[in-house]
Amino acid sequence: MRRVRKDPEELRGDVFGRARVTLVAGVLAWVVRSYGLGDWPDGWPYVELDVPDRFFPTMTAVLGLVGLGFLAATAVAVAQWRTARRYERWAQDPELAALVPPEARHDSVRRSGRLSVRAGYYTVGVFLGSWVAVILAALAFYGVLVLLGEAPTQEDDSRLGKIYTGVFLALFATACLVPAVALFRRWYSSRTVERLSEDPNLVGLTLSHPALVSPRRASAIPSLDVRFQPPIAGRYAELHQVTREKNVIDRRPWRIAYLRLFDNEPRVRDFMRGAWREFGYVHLIRSAASVSPTELREAHRLGTTKMFINSRARMSEELYHQPVHPLPRGRHRLLGAARGAVLVKDAYGSYPVRALLCHGGFWKSAVDTLLTHVDLVVIDLSGYRRENEGTRFELQRVIDRVPVHRFVLLTDASGDRAFLEAQIREAWSHMAHGSPNSGSGQRAILVAQTSDHGRYWSVRLGLDVAARTRPLLVHLHNRLTRAESR
């Protein structure tokens, strides 16, 4: 179970509330026991009750167990309150603040995209849908009988009830079996790709080209201002059709690197439906879950050694041969970015996504190579925790190698700002020697909050879901332009 940070004041209320219930249950147990034994203080009213002999002992035992249960719950609440108080003290210490876990809601968006959650929602939907289909069929059948002037008998009802039950079970089983097989194939492909990505025989030239991580810290680390930017409202009036030379705001298209948690599927899809692809070519490292069973089967046919990018030469070759022609306006299915296809609707066209599948032993070097080929780096910290070592490495490398005006961090509405700021400041304090961000003065890191850009049906209905992020992209463009003109 993952650690979470809770509010000490709320826990203190839980402690007192559970303690009161414990006390009330204990007093009631004493009262019932004393009343049953006749051990009643002199002068107090006492009435003989005509109840079974085991009534008072049983009630005493029940109330005692309730009291013991709430006593244990009080002890748990006290322990949680003490832990919350300890985290509260740690949060005030710059050296310990990064060790404080986030709030429980911090990775709610990430959890909503898990296969188990999606499968659960689908099963409930199929169950209800099957019942609705059977009920509508029954109503239609009875309606036909009424129109024909034939009233069904009780025997007909019994026989039809069995038929409808069988039809319902058949519909439910079929509707669940088909996606279950598809999900299993996806899961099996993902696990196979993960296993292959850890195969040392497929590393290639990786060992001779490791990620260049400086063992020394920067001698002068400037102070840091972490700025959380809420969603920017408004519209950008001068929008143009995307071309190879000019993006949607009639500027040179960017090369954008998108780094994120591999298992945060909803955020990847939201990013792809945003306006980022209207401003430039999005580069990302593919996850194992994004490899389809068809791709895996083709890789086995051609040889798995060609499946992964496993050297700097291969990485440069892949970047060179990526598609450059923009996509026309309209609906598109993006492959390689997430599990399955991502349905998008581009009002002004967009640039193709460049998805790179790297070997597990090469991905750190791949990140280093990617950072030297892009104009803007985007790190999505939605759902990030300290145990996500891959994203922690990427955050550190970006701070070490990319000027602050050329990268932006993202979070969602449920993100724990205090937790994220502590993680960012810890990475900043470990800035490597030679970082372009070292020196005197102050630097500012922008953490932009982006909510859902639009779900599946928003795209199906033709809504311009990218409009929510265009103001942020214009803001980033102006920020980058001002910084480079100094």
GROMACS .gro file of C-alpha atoms in nm:
model
  486
    1MET     CA    1   0.000   0.000   0.000
    2ARG     CA    2   0.136   0.341  -0.098
    3ARG     CA    3   0.201   0.599   0.167
    4VAL     CA    4  -0.017   0.909   0.162
    5ARG     CA    5  -0.019   1.231   0.361
    6LYS     CA    6  -0.332   1.313   0.563
    7ASP     CA    7  -0.449   1.629   0.736
    8PRO     CA    8  -0.355   1.619   1.110
    9GLU     CA    9  -0.663   1.823   1.206
   10GLU     CA   10  -0.899   1.577   1.035
   11LEU     CA   11  -0.722   1.284   1.200
   12ARG     CA   12  -0.744   1.452   1.538
   13GLY     CA   13  -1.119   1.477   1.490
   14ASP     CA   14  -1.125   1.105   1.403
   15VAL     CA   15  -0.934   1.024   1.722
   16PHE     CA   16  -1.178   1.209   1.946
   17GLY     CA   17  -1.482   1.080   1.759
   18ARG     CA   18  -1.374   0.716   1.785
   19ALA     CA   19  -1.272   0.762   2.148
   20ARG     CA   20  -1.617   0.898   2.230
   21VAL     CA   21  -1.785   0.599   2.067
   22THR     CA   22  -1.551   0.367   2.260
   23LEU     CA   23  -1.644   0.538   2.587
   24VAL     CA   24  -2.018   0.527   2.515
   25ALA     CA   25  -2.001   0.157   2.419
   26GLY     CA   26  -1.806   0.079   2.738
   27VAL     CA   27  -2.053   0.266   2.960
   28LEU     CA   28  -2.351   0.096   2.793
   29ALA     CA   29  -2.187  -0.246   2.837
   30TRP     CA   30  -2.136  -0.174   3.210
   31VAL     CA   31  -2.495  -0.053   3.245
   32VAL     CA   32  -2.641  -0.361   3.073
   33ARG     CA   33  -2.422  -0.600   3.272
   34SER     CA   34  -2.508  -0.431   3.604
   35TYR     CA   35  -2.879  -0.424   3.520
   36GLY     CA   36  -2.877  -0.791   3.428
   37LEU     CA   37  -2.701  -0.892   3.753
   38GLY     CA   38  -2.917  -0.665   3.964
   39ASP     CA   39  -2.602  -0.491   4.084
   40TRP     CA   40  -2.768  -0.151   4.079
   41PRO     CA   41  -2.676   0.145   4.306
   42ASP     CA   42  -2.915   0.211   4.594
   43GLY     CA   43  -3.172   0.477   4.522
   44TRP     CA   44  -3.161   0.428   4.144
   45PRO     CA   45  -3.487   0.315   3.977
   46TYR     CA   46  -3.484  -0.052   3.893
   47VAL     CA   47  -3.756  -0.242   3.700
   48GLU     CA   48  -3.753  -0.617   3.640
   49LEU     CA   49  -3.767  -0.693   3.267
   50ASP     CA   50  -3.924  -1.007   3.125
   51VAL     CA   51  -3.645  -1.104   2.882
   52PRO     CA   52  -3.463  -1.431   2.809
   53ASP     CA   53  -3.186  -1.530   3.047
   54ARG     CA   54  -2.914  -1.483   2.781
   55PHE     CA   55  -3.031  -1.136   2.679
   56PHE     CA   56  -2.818  -0.929   2.916
   57PRO     CA   57  -2.496  -1.136   2.878
   58THR     CA   58  -2.535  -1.132   2.499
   59MET     CA   59  -2.595  -0.755   2.485
   60THR     CA   60  -2.300  -0.699   2.719
   61ALA     CA   61  -2.075  -0.908   2.490
   62VAL     CA   62  -2.197  -0.727   2.177
   63LEU     CA   63  -2.144  -0.380   2.327
   64GLY     CA   64  -1.806  -0.490   2.459
   65LEU     CA   65  -1.696  -0.608   2.115
   66VAL     CA   66  -1.815  -0.280   1.963
   67GLY     CA   67  -1.616  -0.091   2.223
   68LEU     CA   68  -1.306  -0.302   2.159
   69GLY     CA   69  -1.342  -0.247   1.784
   70PHE     CA   70  -1.361   0.128   1.825
   71LEU     CA   71  -1.076   0.117   2.076
   72ALA     CA   72  -0.858  -0.050   1.811
   73ALA     CA   73  -0.977   0.205   1.555
   74THR     CA   74  -0.884   0.483   1.799
   75ALA     CA   75  -0.535   0.338   1.836
   76VAL     CA   76  -0.499   0.330   1.455
   77ALA     CA   77  -0.621   0.689   1.429
   78VAL     CA   78  -0.370   0.798   1.695
   79ALA     CA   79  -0.088   0.631   1.501
   80GLN     CA   80  -0.202   0.799   1.178
   81TRP     CA   81  -0.229   1.134   1.355
   82ARG     CA   82   0.125   1.102   1.489
   83THR     CA   83   0.251   1.012   1.140
   84ALA     CA   84   0.069   1.312   0.991
   85ARG     CA   85   0.222   1.538   1.254
   86ARG     CA   86   0.566   1.399   1.173
   87TYR     CA   87   0.514   1.466   0.803
   88GLU     CA   88   0.397   1.816   0.890
   89ARG     CA   89   0.726   1.880   1.073
   90TRP     CA   90   0.926   1.729   0.788
   91ALA     CA   91   0.754   1.958   0.539
   92GLN     CA   92   0.902   2.258   0.724
   93ASP     CA   93   1.255   2.117   0.690
   94PRO     CA   94   1.404   2.172   0.338
   95GLU     CA   95   1.621   1.860   0.373
   96LEU     CA   96   1.328   1.634   0.466
   97ALA     CA   97   1.042   1.792   0.269
   98ALA     CA   98   1.106   1.571  -0.035
   99LEU     CA   99   1.047   1.260   0.178
  100VAL     CA  100   0.690   1.362   0.265
  101PRO     CA  101   0.443   1.152   0.061
  102PRO     CA  102   0.164   1.316  -0.142
  103GLU     CA  103  -0.203   1.336  -0.058
  104ALA     CA  104  -0.427   1.041  -0.142
  105ARG     CA  105  -0.592   1.223  -0.435
  106HIS     CA  106  -0.256   1.300  -0.599
  107ASP     CA  107  -0.261   1.010  -0.848
  108SER     CA  108  -0.638   0.970  -0.887
  109VAL     CA  109  -0.620   1.038  -1.263
  110ARG     CA  110  -0.345   0.780  -1.300
  111ARG     CA  111  -0.545   0.514  -1.115
  112SER     CA  112  -0.852   0.577  -1.329
  113GLY     CA  113  -0.667   0.457  -1.637
  114ARG     CA  114  -0.565   0.114  -1.510
  115LEU     CA  115  -0.681  -0.188  -1.704
  116SER     CA  116  -0.856  -0.336  -1.400
  117VAL     CA  117  -1.063  -0.020  -1.349
  118ARG     CA  118  -1.156   0.001  -1.716
  119ALA     CA  119  -1.246  -0.368  -1.721
  120GLY     CA  120  -1.466  -0.322  -1.412
  121TYR     CA  121  -1.656  -0.031  -1.566
  122TYR     CA  122  -1.697  -0.226  -1.888
  123THR     CA  123  -1.832  -0.532  -1.708
  124VAL     CA  124  -2.091  -0.326  -1.518
  125GLY     CA  125  -2.191  -0.151  -1.841
  126VAL     CA  126  -2.225  -0.480  -2.027
  127PHE     CA  127  -2.432  -0.629  -1.742
  128LEU     CA  128  -2.677  -0.339  -1.744
  129GLY     CA  129  -2.681  -0.322  -2.122
  130SER     CA  130  -2.761  -0.693  -2.153
  131TRP     CA  131  -3.052  -0.661  -1.912
  132VAL     CA  132  -3.186  -0.359  -2.099
  133ALA     CA  133  -3.162  -0.549  -2.429
  134VAL     CA  134  -3.350  -0.849  -2.287
  135ILE     CA  135  -3.621  -0.631  -2.130
  136LEU     CA  136  -3.672  -0.439  -2.454
  137ALA     CA  137  -3.695  -0.769  -2.645
  138ALA     CA  138  -3.956  -0.898  -2.397
  139LEU     CA  139  -4.160  -0.580  -2.423
  140ALA     CA  140  -4.144  -0.594  -2.802
  141PHE     CA  141  -4.256  -0.959  -2.803
  142TYR     CA  142  -4.548  -0.892  -2.572
  143GLY     CA  143  -4.640  -0.588  -2.779
  144VAL     CA  144  -4.659  -0.802  -3.092
  145LEU     CA  145  -4.882  -1.055  -2.909
  146VAL     CA  146  -5.116  -0.778  -2.793
  147LEU     CA  147  -5.142  -0.639  -3.147
  148LEU     CA  148  -5.226  -0.987  -3.274
  149GLY     CA  149  -5.493  -1.022  -3.006
  150GLU     CA  150  -5.328  -1.319  -2.832
  151ALA     CA  151  -5.275  -1.296  -2.458
  152PRO     CA  152  -4.982  -1.506  -2.330
  153THR     CA  153  -5.065  -1.779  -2.079
  154GLN     CA  154  -4.881  -1.850  -1.753
  155GLU     CA  155  -4.708  -2.144  -1.922
  156ASP     CA  156  -4.589  -1.914  -2.201
  157ASP     CA  157  -4.455  -1.669  -1.943
  158SER     CA  158  -4.258  -1.943  -1.769
  159ARG     CA  159  -4.112  -2.072  -2.097
  160LEU     CA  160  -4.030  -1.723  -2.222
  161GLY     CA  161  -3.868  -1.635  -1.889
  162LYS     CA  162  -3.625  -1.923  -1.929
  163ILE     CA  163  -3.552  -1.821  -2.288
  164TYR     CA  164  -3.487  -1.460  -2.189
  165THR     CA  165  -3.259  -1.568  -1.905
  166GLY     CA  166  -3.060  -1.783  -2.147
  167VAL     CA  167  -3.041  -1.498  -2.399
  168PHE     CA  168  -2.923  -1.259  -2.127
  169LEU     CA  169  -2.649  -1.497  -2.011
  170ALA     CA  170  -2.539  -1.556  -2.370
  171LEU     CA  171  -2.525  -1.181  -2.444
  172PHE     CA  172  -2.340  -1.105  -2.122
  173ALA     CA  173  -2.086  -1.387  -2.170
  174THR     CA  174  -2.019  -1.294  -2.533
  175ALA     CA  175  -1.989  -0.922  -2.465
  176CYS     CA  176  -1.743  -0.988  -2.178
  177LEU     CA  177  -1.542  -1.259  -2.353
  178VAL     CA  178  -1.446  -1.058  -2.661
  179PRO     CA  179  -1.289  -0.761  -2.477
  180ALA     CA  180  -1.139  -0.997  -2.217
  181VAL     CA  181  -0.949  -1.176  -2.493
  182ALA     CA  182  -0.839  -0.841  -2.638
  183LEU     CA  183  -0.722  -0.716  -2.296
  184PHE     CA  184  -0.533  -1.040  -2.234
  185ARG     CA  185  -0.357  -1.010  -2.571
  186ARG     CA  186  -0.260  -0.652  -2.485
  187TRP     CA  187  -0.136  -0.753  -2.142
  188TYR     CA  188   0.059  -1.047  -2.281
  189SER     CA  189   0.219  -0.830  -2.552
  190SER     CA  190   0.315  -0.568  -2.295
  191ARG     CA  191   0.478  -0.824  -2.066
  192THR     CA  192   0.663  -0.980  -2.360
  193VAL     CA  193   0.796  -0.642  -2.475
  194GLU     CA  194   0.907  -0.560  -2.119
  195ARG     CA  195   1.093  -0.891  -2.100
  196LEU     CA  196   1.261  -0.831  -2.436
  197SER     CA  197   1.356  -0.475  -2.338
  198GLU     CA  198   1.555  -0.617  -2.047
  199ASP     CA  199   1.734  -0.878  -2.259
  200PRO     CA  200   2.107  -0.794  -2.242
  201ASN     CA  201   2.162  -0.955  -2.583
  202LEU     CA  202   1.961  -0.675  -2.744
  203VAL     CA  203   2.149  -0.386  -2.584
  204GLY     CA  204   2.381  -0.334  -2.880
  205LEU     CA  205   2.628  -0.049  -2.832
  206THR     CA  206   2.460   0.087  -2.520
  207LEU     CA  207   2.736  -0.009  -2.279
  208SER     CA  208   2.990   0.195  -2.472
  209HIS     CA  209   2.762   0.501  -2.474
  210PRO     CA  210   2.619   0.542  -2.122
  211ALA     CA  211   2.420   0.845  -2.012
  212LEU     CA  212   2.670   1.116  -1.922
  213VAL     CA  213   2.579   1.199  -1.563
  214SER     CA  214   2.818   1.437  -1.386
  215PRO     CA  215   2.922   1.316  -1.039
  216ARG     CA  216   2.980   1.677  -0.928
  217ARG     CA  217   2.722   1.928  -0.816
  218ALA     CA  218   2.711   2.279  -0.953
  219SER     CA  219   2.930   2.515  -0.751
  220ALA     CA  220   2.670   2.794  -0.767
  221ILE     CA  221   2.303   2.693  -0.752
  222PRO     CA  222   2.068   2.994  -0.780
  223SER     CA  223   1.752   3.031  -0.578
  224LEU     CA  224   1.438   2.881  -0.728
  225ASP     CA  225   1.086   3.012  -0.772
  226VAL     CA  226   0.834   2.733  -0.845
  227ARG     CA  227   0.538   2.896  -1.020
  228PHE     CA  228   0.214   2.701  -1.046
  229GLN     CA  229   0.017   2.825  -1.345
  230PRO     CA  230  -0.360   2.758  -1.343
  231PRO     CA  231  -0.535   2.692  -1.676
  232ILE     CA  232  -0.514   3.001  -1.897
  233ALA     CA  233  -0.844   3.120  -2.040
  234GLY     CA  234  -0.895   3.301  -2.366
  235ARG     CA  235  -0.859   3.242  -2.737
  236TYR     CA  236  -0.582   3.316  -2.983
  237ALA     CA  237  -0.746   3.486  -3.281
  238GLU     CA  238  -0.476   3.446  -3.548
  239LEU     CA  239  -0.474   3.074  -3.618
  240HIS     CA  240  -0.349   2.924  -3.942
  241GLN     CA  241  -0.348   2.594  -4.122
  242VAL     CA  242  -0.044   2.392  -4.015
  243THR     CA  243   0.228   2.362  -4.281
  244ARG     CA  244   0.577   2.217  -4.285
  245GLU     CA  245   0.729   2.565  -4.241
  246LYS     CA  246   0.474   2.735  -4.012
  247ASN     CA  247   0.269   2.610  -3.717
  248VAL     CA  248  -0.079   2.713  -3.609
  249ILE     CA  249   0.038   3.060  -3.490
  250ASP     CA  250   0.247   3.114  -3.805
  251ARG     CA  251   0.581   3.045  -3.637
  252ARG     CA  252   0.851   2.790  -3.698
  253PRO     CA  253   0.731   2.451  -3.570
  254TRP     CA  254   0.887   2.335  -3.246
  255ARG     CA  255   1.046   2.003  -3.172
  256ILE     CA  256   0.883   1.897  -2.845
  257ALA     CA  257   0.998   1.618  -2.613
  258TYR     CA  258   0.717   1.476  -2.400
  259LEU     CA  259   0.831   1.284  -2.090
  260ARG     CA  260   0.579   1.124  -1.854
  261LEU     CA  261   0.489   0.824  -1.640
  262PHE     CA  262   0.444   0.530  -1.873
  263ASP     CA  263   0.140   0.393  -1.685
  264ASN     CA  264  -0.050   0.724  -1.672
  265GLU     CA  265  -0.260   0.639  -1.975
  266PRO     CA  266  -0.531   0.911  -1.934
  267ARG     CA  267  -0.275   1.190  -1.929
  268VAL     CA  268  -0.099   1.064  -2.242
  269ARG     CA  269  -0.430   1.064  -2.427
  270ASP     CA  270  -0.518   1.410  -2.296
  271PHE     CA  271  -0.180   1.542  -2.410
  272MET     CA  272  -0.230   1.403  -2.760
  273ARG     CA  273  -0.574   1.566  -2.781
  274GLY     CA  274  -0.432   1.901  -2.675
  275ALA     CA  275  -0.284   2.173  -2.895
  276TRP     CA  276   0.078   2.055  -2.861
  277ARG     CA  277   0.082   1.881  -3.199
  278GLU     CA  278  -0.039   2.203  -3.365
  279PHE     CA  279   0.275   2.380  -3.247
  280GLY     CA  280   0.537   2.123  -3.341
  281TYR     CA  281   0.659   1.766  -3.369
  282VAL     CA  282   0.604   1.573  -3.045
  283HIS     CA  283   0.877   1.321  -2.958
  284LEU     CA  284   0.817   1.058  -2.692
  285ILE     CA  285   0.964   0.730  -2.576
  286ARG     CA  286   0.712   0.451  -2.618
  287SER     CA  287   0.600   0.229  -2.335
  288ALA     CA  288   0.571  -0.147  -2.361
  289ALA     CA  289   0.191  -0.117  -2.334
  290SER     CA  290   0.180   0.088  -2.655
  291VAL     CA  291   0.313  -0.204  -2.863
  292SER     CA  292   0.021  -0.386  -3.023
  293PRO     CA  293   0.005  -0.764  -3.063
  294THR     CA  294   0.033  -0.713  -3.441
  295GLU     CA  295   0.357  -0.515  -3.400
  296LEU     CA  296   0.500  -0.779  -3.170
  297ARG     CA  297   0.412  -1.055  -3.413
  298GLU     CA  298   0.579  -0.861  -3.695
  299ALA     CA  299   0.888  -0.802  -3.479
  300HIS     CA  300   0.918  -1.174  -3.412
  301ARG     CA  301   0.896  -1.237  -3.786
  302LEU     CA  302   1.165  -0.984  -3.878
  303GLY     CA  303   1.381  -1.036  -3.568
  304THR     CA  304   1.353  -0.872  -3.228
  305THR     CA  305   1.701  -0.715  -3.264
  306LYS     CA  306   1.544  -0.459  -3.499
  307MET     CA  307   1.255  -0.387  -3.265
  308PHE     CA  308   1.432  -0.158  -3.018
  309ILE     CA  309   1.648   0.150  -3.051
  310ASN     CA  310   1.964   0.036  -2.873
  311SER     CA  311   2.243   0.276  -2.974
  312ARG     CA  312   2.303   0.645  -3.038
  313ALA     CA  313   2.358   0.579  -3.407
  314ARG     CA  314   2.024   0.400  -3.431
  315MET     CA  315   1.859   0.681  -3.234
  316SER     CA  316   1.993   0.949  -3.470
  317GLU     CA  317   1.886   0.740  -3.770
  318GLU     CA  318   1.533   0.702  -3.634
  319LEU     CA  319   1.504   1.075  -3.566
  320TYR     CA  320   1.630   1.153  -3.916
  321HIS     CA  321   1.380   0.923  -4.088
  322GLN     CA  322   1.075   1.034  -3.888
  323PRO     CA  323   0.784   1.175  -4.099
  324VAL     CA  324   0.784   1.551  -4.151
  325HIS     CA  325   0.470   1.620  -4.354
  326PRO     CA  326   0.183   1.760  -4.142
  327LEU     CA  327  -0.146   1.580  -4.103
  328PRO     CA  328  -0.448   1.748  -4.266
  329ARG     CA  329  -0.734   1.888  -4.064
  330GLY     CA  330  -0.992   1.635  -3.951
  331ARG     CA  331  -1.006   1.321  -3.742
  332HIS     CA  332  -0.705   1.093  -3.702
  333ARG     CA  333  -0.608   0.779  -3.509
  334LEU     CA  334  -0.266   0.818  -3.347
  335LEU     CA  335  -0.075   0.494  -3.295
  336GLY     CA  336   0.229   0.430  -3.077
  337ALA     CA  337   0.163   0.695  -2.815
  338ALA     CA  338  -0.062   0.495  -2.584
  339ARG     CA  339  -0.235   0.159  -2.547
  340GLY     CA  340  -0.437   0.130  -2.865
  341ALA     CA  341  -0.524   0.420  -3.093
  342VAL     CA  342  -0.584   0.775  -2.969
  343LEU     CA  343  -0.872   0.942  -3.152
  344VAL     CA  344  -0.808   1.312  -3.218
  345LYS     CA  345  -0.970   1.590  -3.418
  346ASP     CA  346  -0.737   1.853  -3.559
  347ALA     CA  347  -0.910   2.177  -3.648
  348TYR     CA  348  -0.601   2.324  -3.819
  349GLY     CA  349  -0.399   2.014  -3.897
  350SER     CA  350  -0.108   1.890  -3.685
  351TYR     CA  351   0.243   1.751  -3.693
  352PRO     CA  352   0.300   1.374  -3.673
  353VAL     CA  353   0.396   1.220  -3.340
  354ARG     CA  354   0.742   1.065  -3.331
  355ALA     CA  355   0.719   0.765  -3.099
  356LEU     CA  356   1.049   0.588  -3.022
  357LEU     CA  357   1.068   0.237  -2.876
  358CYS     CA  358   1.396   0.212  -2.683
  359HIS     CA  359   1.566  -0.081  -2.514
  360GLY     CA  360   1.555  -0.076  -2.134
  361GLY     CA  361   1.934  -0.052  -2.118
  362PHE     CA  362   1.944   0.245  -2.354
  363TRP     CA  363   1.654   0.468  -2.250
  364LYS     CA  364   1.867   0.695  -2.030
  365SER     CA  365   2.102   0.760  -2.320
  366ALA     CA  366   1.794   0.806  -2.540
  367VAL     CA  367   1.669   1.081  -2.309
  368ASP     CA  368   2.008   1.252  -2.325
  369THR     CA  369   2.008   1.233  -2.704
  370LEU     CA  370   1.651   1.359  -2.726
  371LEU     CA  371   1.726   1.661  -2.509
  372THR     CA  372   1.985   1.779  -2.762
  373HIS     CA  373   1.739   1.758  -3.054
  374VAL     CA  374   1.438   1.952  -2.922
  375ASP     CA  375   1.333   2.312  -2.860
  376LEU     CA  376   1.092   2.249  -2.571
  377VAL     CA  377   1.082   1.976  -2.308
  378VAL     CA  378   0.753   1.888  -2.135
  379ILE     CA  379   0.755   1.668  -1.824
  380ASP     CA  380   0.412   1.554  -1.705
  381LEU     CA  381   0.433   1.501  -1.327
  382SER     CA  382   0.068   1.398  -1.288
  383GLY     CA  383   0.057   1.105  -1.048
  384TYR     CA  384   0.435   1.120  -0.990
  385ARG     CA  385   0.577   0.961  -0.674
  386ARG     CA  386   0.930   0.919  -0.547
  387GLU     CA  387   0.929   0.551  -0.639
  388ASN     CA  388   0.891   0.645  -1.008
  389GLU     CA  389   1.267   0.638  -1.062
  390GLY     CA  390   1.244   0.684  -1.439
  391THR     CA  391   1.058   1.015  -1.416
  392ARG     CA  392   1.282   1.127  -1.129
  393PHE     CA  393   1.588   1.064  -1.349
  394GLU     CA  394   1.428   1.258  -1.637
  395LEU     CA  395   1.345   1.555  -1.413
  396GLN     CA  396   1.702   1.564  -1.284
  397ARG     CA  397   1.853   1.538  -1.633
  398VAL     CA  398   1.634   1.818  -1.766
  399ILE     CA  399   1.741   2.047  -1.481
  400ASP     CA  400   2.103   1.948  -1.545
  401ARG     CA  401   2.099   2.002  -1.921
  402VAL     CA  402   1.810   2.228  -2.032
  403PRO     CA  403   1.767   2.601  -1.949
  404VAL     CA  404   1.455   2.670  -1.742
  405HIS     CA  405   1.291   2.876  -2.017
  406ARG     CA  406   1.302   2.574  -2.248
  407PHE     CA  407   1.108   2.329  -2.033
  408VAL     CA  408   0.773   2.321  -1.858
  409LEU     CA  409   0.626   2.082  -1.602
  410LEU     CA  410   0.264   1.970  -1.609
  411THR     CA  411   0.020   1.856  -1.341
  412ASP     CA  412  -0.352   1.792  -1.322
  413ALA     CA  413  -0.620   1.946  -1.100
  414SER     CA  414  -0.577   1.676  -0.831
  415GLY     CA  415  -0.197   1.714  -0.809
  416ASP     CA  416  -0.045   1.779  -0.466
  417ARG     CA  417   0.135   2.110  -0.511
  418ALA     CA  418   0.330   2.094  -0.186
  419PHE     CA  419   0.459   1.747  -0.272
  420LEU     CA  420   0.554   1.842  -0.628
  421GLU     CA  421   0.731   2.160  -0.519
  422ALA     CA  422   0.937   1.962  -0.267
  423GLN     CA  423   1.037   1.710  -0.537
  424ILE     CA  424   1.132   1.987  -0.780
  425ARG     CA  425   1.338   2.170  -0.519
  426GLU     CA  426   1.521   1.852  -0.425
  427ALA     CA  427   1.615   1.789  -0.789
  428TRP     CA  428   1.721   2.154  -0.819
  429SER     CA  429   1.947   2.123  -0.515
  430HIS     CA  430   2.127   1.831  -0.687
  431MET     CA  431   2.198   2.032  -1.004
  432ALA     CA  432   2.500   1.887  -1.183
  433HIS     CA  433   2.821   2.071  -1.263
  434GLY     CA  434   2.801   2.247  -1.598
  435SER     CA  435   2.423   2.292  -1.595
  436PRO     CA  436   2.302   2.595  -1.796
  437ASN     CA  437   2.083   2.681  -1.495
  438SER     CA  438   2.373   2.727  -1.253
  439GLY     CA  439   2.500   3.069  -1.151
  440SER     CA  440   2.374   3.356  -0.940
  441GLY     CA  441   2.036   3.526  -0.912
  442GLN     CA  442   1.704   3.346  -0.930
  443ARG     CA  443   1.542   3.104  -1.174
  444ALA     CA  444   1.173   3.023  -1.219
  445ILE     CA  445   1.027   2.684  -1.310
  446LEU     CA  446   0.675   2.685  -1.454
  447VAL     CA  447   0.434   2.410  -1.344
  448ALA     CA  448   0.124   2.439  -1.561
  449GLN     CA  449  -0.204   2.280  -1.459
  450THR     CA  450  -0.382   2.121  -1.750
  451SER     CA  451  -0.719   1.956  -1.697
  452ASP     CA  452  -0.882   1.703  -1.926
  453HIS     CA  453  -0.851   1.824  -2.283
  454GLY     CA  454  -1.143   1.612  -2.393
  455ARG     CA  455  -1.260   1.257  -2.369
  456TYR     CA  456  -1.352   1.016  -2.644
  457TRP     CA  457  -1.703   1.146  -2.702
  458SER     CA  458  -1.584   1.508  -2.708
  459VAL     CA  459  -1.375   1.420  -3.012
  460ARG     CA  460  -1.658   1.214  -3.164
  461LEU     CA  461  -1.892   1.512  -3.133
  462GLY     CA  462  -1.643   1.729  -3.319
  463LEU     CA  463  -1.555   1.962  -3.030
  464ASP     CA  464  -1.232   2.160  -3.054
  465VAL     CA  465  -1.075   2.008  -2.741
  466ALA     CA  466  -0.732   2.155  -2.825
  467ALA     CA  467  -0.864   2.508  -2.764
  468ARG     CA  468  -0.812   2.467  -2.388
  469THR     CA  469  -0.435   2.435  -2.421
  470ARG     CA  470  -0.365   2.685  -2.702
  471PRO     CA  471  -0.341   2.981  -2.458
  472LEU     CA  472  -0.078   2.789  -2.258
  473LEU     CA  473   0.121   2.714  -2.574
  474VAL     CA  474   0.108   3.081  -2.679
  475HIS     CA  475   0.228   3.176  -2.330
  476LEU     CA  476   0.518   2.930  -2.357
  477HIS     CA  477   0.606   3.064  -2.701
  478ASN     CA  478   0.619   3.423  -2.574
  479ARG     CA  479   0.823   3.312  -2.271
  480LEU     CA  480   1.074   3.130  -2.488
  481THR     CA  481   1.096   3.419  -2.734
  482ARG     CA  482   1.163   3.674  -2.457
  483ALA     CA  483   1.431   3.455  -2.298
  484GLU     CA  484   1.615   3.397  -2.626
  485SER     CA  485   1.606   3.765  -2.724
  486ARG     CA  486   1.794   3.873  -2.410
   0.00000   0.00000   0.00000
